[in-house]
Amino acid sequence: APCIYIKSPGPIFFSQTRIGKNGKKFKLYKFRSMYMDAEERKKELMEKNRVKDGFMFKLDSDPRIIGGEKGIGGIIRRYSLDEWPQMWNDLKGDMSLVGTRPPTVDEWEKYDLHHRVRLAIKPGITGMWQVSGRSDITDFEEVVRLDKKYITEWSFGMDVKILFRTVGVVFGKNGAM
């Protein structure tokens, strides 16, 4: 927290409205890994989005990250430390440990009907998409396919496997950022 504040004065936490189960809006919490103007700068960077059709937003070498990929923001993101405050979302009941990625409001508004199946369950801090390529997956239809598979084949054992794979992905830094 002090490193975030020293490198980019402002709040330590970032909150954003996301869409949860059955379209319910909730506030998602993260440690702030980006500069304060990141949301405004996102609009000007949309043309560089690696994900087709704007259903998600991913950039190579995102200039909004505090200190760049090698700085504190990059370290926070590489090791998924920014996700820890989502445990509060889990405790509040807005999210679960494992599930689908909760879309932002602007992403959700672009969804076709078949994309909304992702909202049939609570979103998760981690999930099938995160352990199957993370930011390396740039085709949103692949994300939807993985989420549908998770929803239709769900089991407690699958959640345990995803949780263990998440640890490996985070410490292996596969697909980070």
Coordinates of C-alpha atoms in Angstrom, one line a residue:
A1 CA 0.0 0.0 0.0
P2 CA 2.7 2.6 0.8
C3 CA 4.5 1.8 -2.5
I4 CA 1.3 2.5 -4.4
Y5 CA 0.8 5.8 -2.7
I6 CA 4.4 6.9 -3.1
K7 CA 4.5 6.2 -6.8
S8 CA 1.0 7.5 -7.5
P9 CA -0.6 9.6 -4.7
G10 CA -4.3 8.8 -4.3
P11 CA -6.5 6.0 -3.0
I12 CA -4.8 2.6 -2.4
F13 CA -8.0 0.8 -3.4
F14 CA -9.8 1.0 -6.7
S15 CA -13.5 0.3 -7.0
Q16 CA -15.5 -0.3 -10.2
T17 CA -19.1 -1.2 -10.9
R18 CA -19.3 -4.7 -12.3
I19 CA -22.1 -6.9 -13.4
G20 CA -22.7 -10.1 -11.4
K21 CA -25.2 -13.0 -11.3
N22 CA -28.3 -12.3 -13.3
G23 CA -27.2 -8.8 -14.2
K24 CA -26.9 -7.5 -10.6
K25 CA -24.6 -4.5 -10.3
F26 CA -22.0 -4.5 -7.5
K27 CA -18.8 -2.6 -6.6
L28 CA -15.7 -4.7 -7.2
Y29 CA -12.6 -3.8 -5.1
K30 CA -8.9 -4.1 -6.0
F31 CA -5.6 -2.6 -5.0
R32 CA -4.9 0.2 -7.4
S33 CA -2.2 -0.8 -9.9
M34 CA -2.9 2.0 -12.4
Y35 CA -2.6 5.7 -12.4
M36 CA -5.6 7.8 -11.2
D37 CA -6.6 8.7 -14.8
A38 CA -6.6 5.1 -16.1
E39 CA -10.4 5.0 -16.8
E40 CA -10.3 8.2 -18.8
R41 CA -7.2 7.0 -20.8
K42 CA -8.9 3.7 -21.6
K43 CA -11.1 5.5 -24.1
E44 CA -8.1 6.8 -26.1
L45 CA -6.4 3.4 -26.0
M46 CA -9.4 1.4 -27.2
E47 CA -7.9 1.2 -30.7
K48 CA -5.0 -0.9 -29.3
N49 CA -7.3 -3.4 -27.5
R50 CA -6.1 -6.9 -28.1
V51 CA -9.6 -8.4 -27.6
K52 CA -11.9 -8.5 -30.6
D53 CA -15.1 -6.5 -30.5
G54 CA -14.4 -4.7 -27.2
F55 CA -16.1 -7.3 -25.0
M56 CA -13.0 -7.1 -22.7
F57 CA -10.1 -4.8 -22.6
K58 CA -6.5 -6.0 -22.7
L59 CA -3.3 -4.1 -23.8
D60 CA 0.3 -5.1 -24.4
S61 CA 2.5 -2.8 -22.3
D62 CA -0.4 -0.8 -20.8
P63 CA 0.9 2.7 -20.2
R64 CA -1.7 3.2 -17.4
I65 CA 0.1 0.8 -15.1
I66 CA 2.0 2.5 -12.2
G67 CA 5.7 2.4 -13.0
G68 CA 5.1 0.3 -16.1
E69 CA 5.4 -3.5 -16.2
K70 CA 8.6 -3.5 -14.1
G71 CA 7.3 -1.0 -11.5
I72 CA 5.0 -1.5 -8.5
G73 CA 1.9 -1.6 -10.7
G74 CA 3.4 -4.3 -12.9
I75 CA 4.5 -6.4 -9.9
I76 CA 1.0 -6.1 -8.3
R77 CA -0.6 -7.3 -11.5
R78 CA 1.9 -10.0 -12.4
Y79 CA 1.4 -11.7 -9.1
S80 CA -2.4 -10.9 -9.0
L81 CA -1.9 -9.0 -5.7
D82 CA -4.5 -6.5 -7.0
E83 CA -7.2 -9.2 -6.7
W84 CA -6.9 -9.7 -2.9
P85 CA -9.5 -7.0 -1.9
Q86 CA -12.0 -9.1 -3.9
M87 CA -12.1 -11.4 -0.9
W88 CA -14.4 -8.6 0.6
N89 CA -16.6 -9.1 -2.5
D90 CA -16.6 -12.8 -1.7
L91 CA -17.5 -12.3 1.9
K92 CA -20.3 -9.9 1.0
G93 CA -21.8 -12.5 -1.4
D94 CA -21.3 -10.6 -4.6
M95 CA -18.6 -13.0 -5.8
S96 CA -17.3 -16.5 -5.1
L97 CA -13.8 -17.8 -5.1
V98 CA -14.3 -19.6 -8.4
G99 CA -16.6 -18.5 -11.2
T100 CA -16.8 -16.3 -14.3
R101 CA -15.0 -13.0 -14.8
P102 CA -17.4 -10.1 -13.9
P103 CA -17.8 -7.7 -16.8
T104 CA -17.7 -4.0 -16.6
V105 CA -20.9 -2.2 -17.4
D106 CA -19.6 -1.0 -20.8
E107 CA -18.5 -4.6 -21.7
W108 CA -21.9 -6.0 -20.6
E109 CA -23.8 -3.5 -22.7
K110 CA -22.1 -4.9 -25.8
Y111 CA -23.0 -8.5 -25.0
D112 CA -25.1 -10.6 -27.4
L113 CA -27.6 -12.9 -25.9
H114 CA -25.3 -15.9 -25.9
H115 CA -22.7 -14.0 -24.0
R116 CA -25.1 -13.4 -21.1
V117 CA -24.9 -17.1 -20.1
R118 CA -21.8 -16.0 -18.2
L119 CA -24.0 -14.2 -15.7
A120 CA -26.0 -17.4 -14.8
I121 CA -23.7 -17.8 -11.7
K122 CA -21.8 -15.6 -9.3
P123 CA -18.6 -14.2 -10.8
G124 CA -15.4 -15.5 -9.3
I125 CA -12.1 -14.1 -8.2
T126 CA -10.5 -16.9 -10.3
G127 CA -12.0 -19.2 -12.9
M128 CA -11.6 -21.4 -16.0
W129 CA -10.5 -18.4 -18.2
Q130 CA -7.8 -17.3 -15.7
V131 CA -6.2 -20.8 -15.5
S132 CA -6.5 -21.5 -19.2
G133 CA -4.4 -18.6 -20.6
R134 CA -5.3 -15.5 -18.6
S135 CA -4.4 -12.4 -20.6
D136 CA -3.0 -14.5 -23.4
I137 CA -6.6 -15.3 -24.5
T138 CA -7.7 -12.5 -26.8
D139 CA -10.8 -14.1 -28.4
F140 CA -13.8 -13.3 -26.3
E141 CA -15.7 -16.2 -27.8
E142 CA -13.0 -18.5 -26.3
V143 CA -13.6 -16.9 -22.9
V144 CA -17.4 -17.5 -23.3
R145 CA -16.7 -21.1 -24.3
L146 CA -14.6 -21.7 -21.2
D147 CA -17.2 -20.1 -19.0
K148 CA -20.0 -22.2 -20.5
K149 CA -17.9 -25.3 -19.9
Y150 CA -17.4 -24.3 -16.3
I151 CA -21.1 -23.6 -15.7
T152 CA -22.3 -26.9 -17.4
E153 CA -19.6 -29.2 -15.9
W154 CA -19.3 -27.6 -12.5
S155 CA -18.3 -29.8 -9.6
F156 CA -16.7 -29.1 -6.2
G157 CA -13.7 -31.1 -7.5
M158 CA -13.4 -28.7 -10.5
D159 CA -13.4 -25.7 -8.2
V160 CA -10.6 -27.3 -6.1
K161 CA -8.6 -28.0 -9.3
I162 CA -9.1 -24.4 -10.5
L163 CA -7.9 -23.0 -7.2
F164 CA -4.7 -25.1 -7.3
R165 CA -4.1 -24.2 -10.9
T166 CA -4.6 -20.6 -10.0
V167 CA -1.7 -20.8 -7.6
G168 CA 0.5 -22.3 -10.3
V169 CA -0.5 -19.7 -12.8
V170 CA 0.1 -16.8 -10.5
F171 CA 3.5 -17.9 -9.3
G172 CA 4.4 -19.0 -12.8
K173 CA 3.2 -15.6 -14.1
N174 CA 1.6 -17.3 -17.1
G175 CA -0.5 -14.8 -19.1
A176 CA 0.0 -12.1 -16.5
M177 CA -1.1 -8.6 -17.3

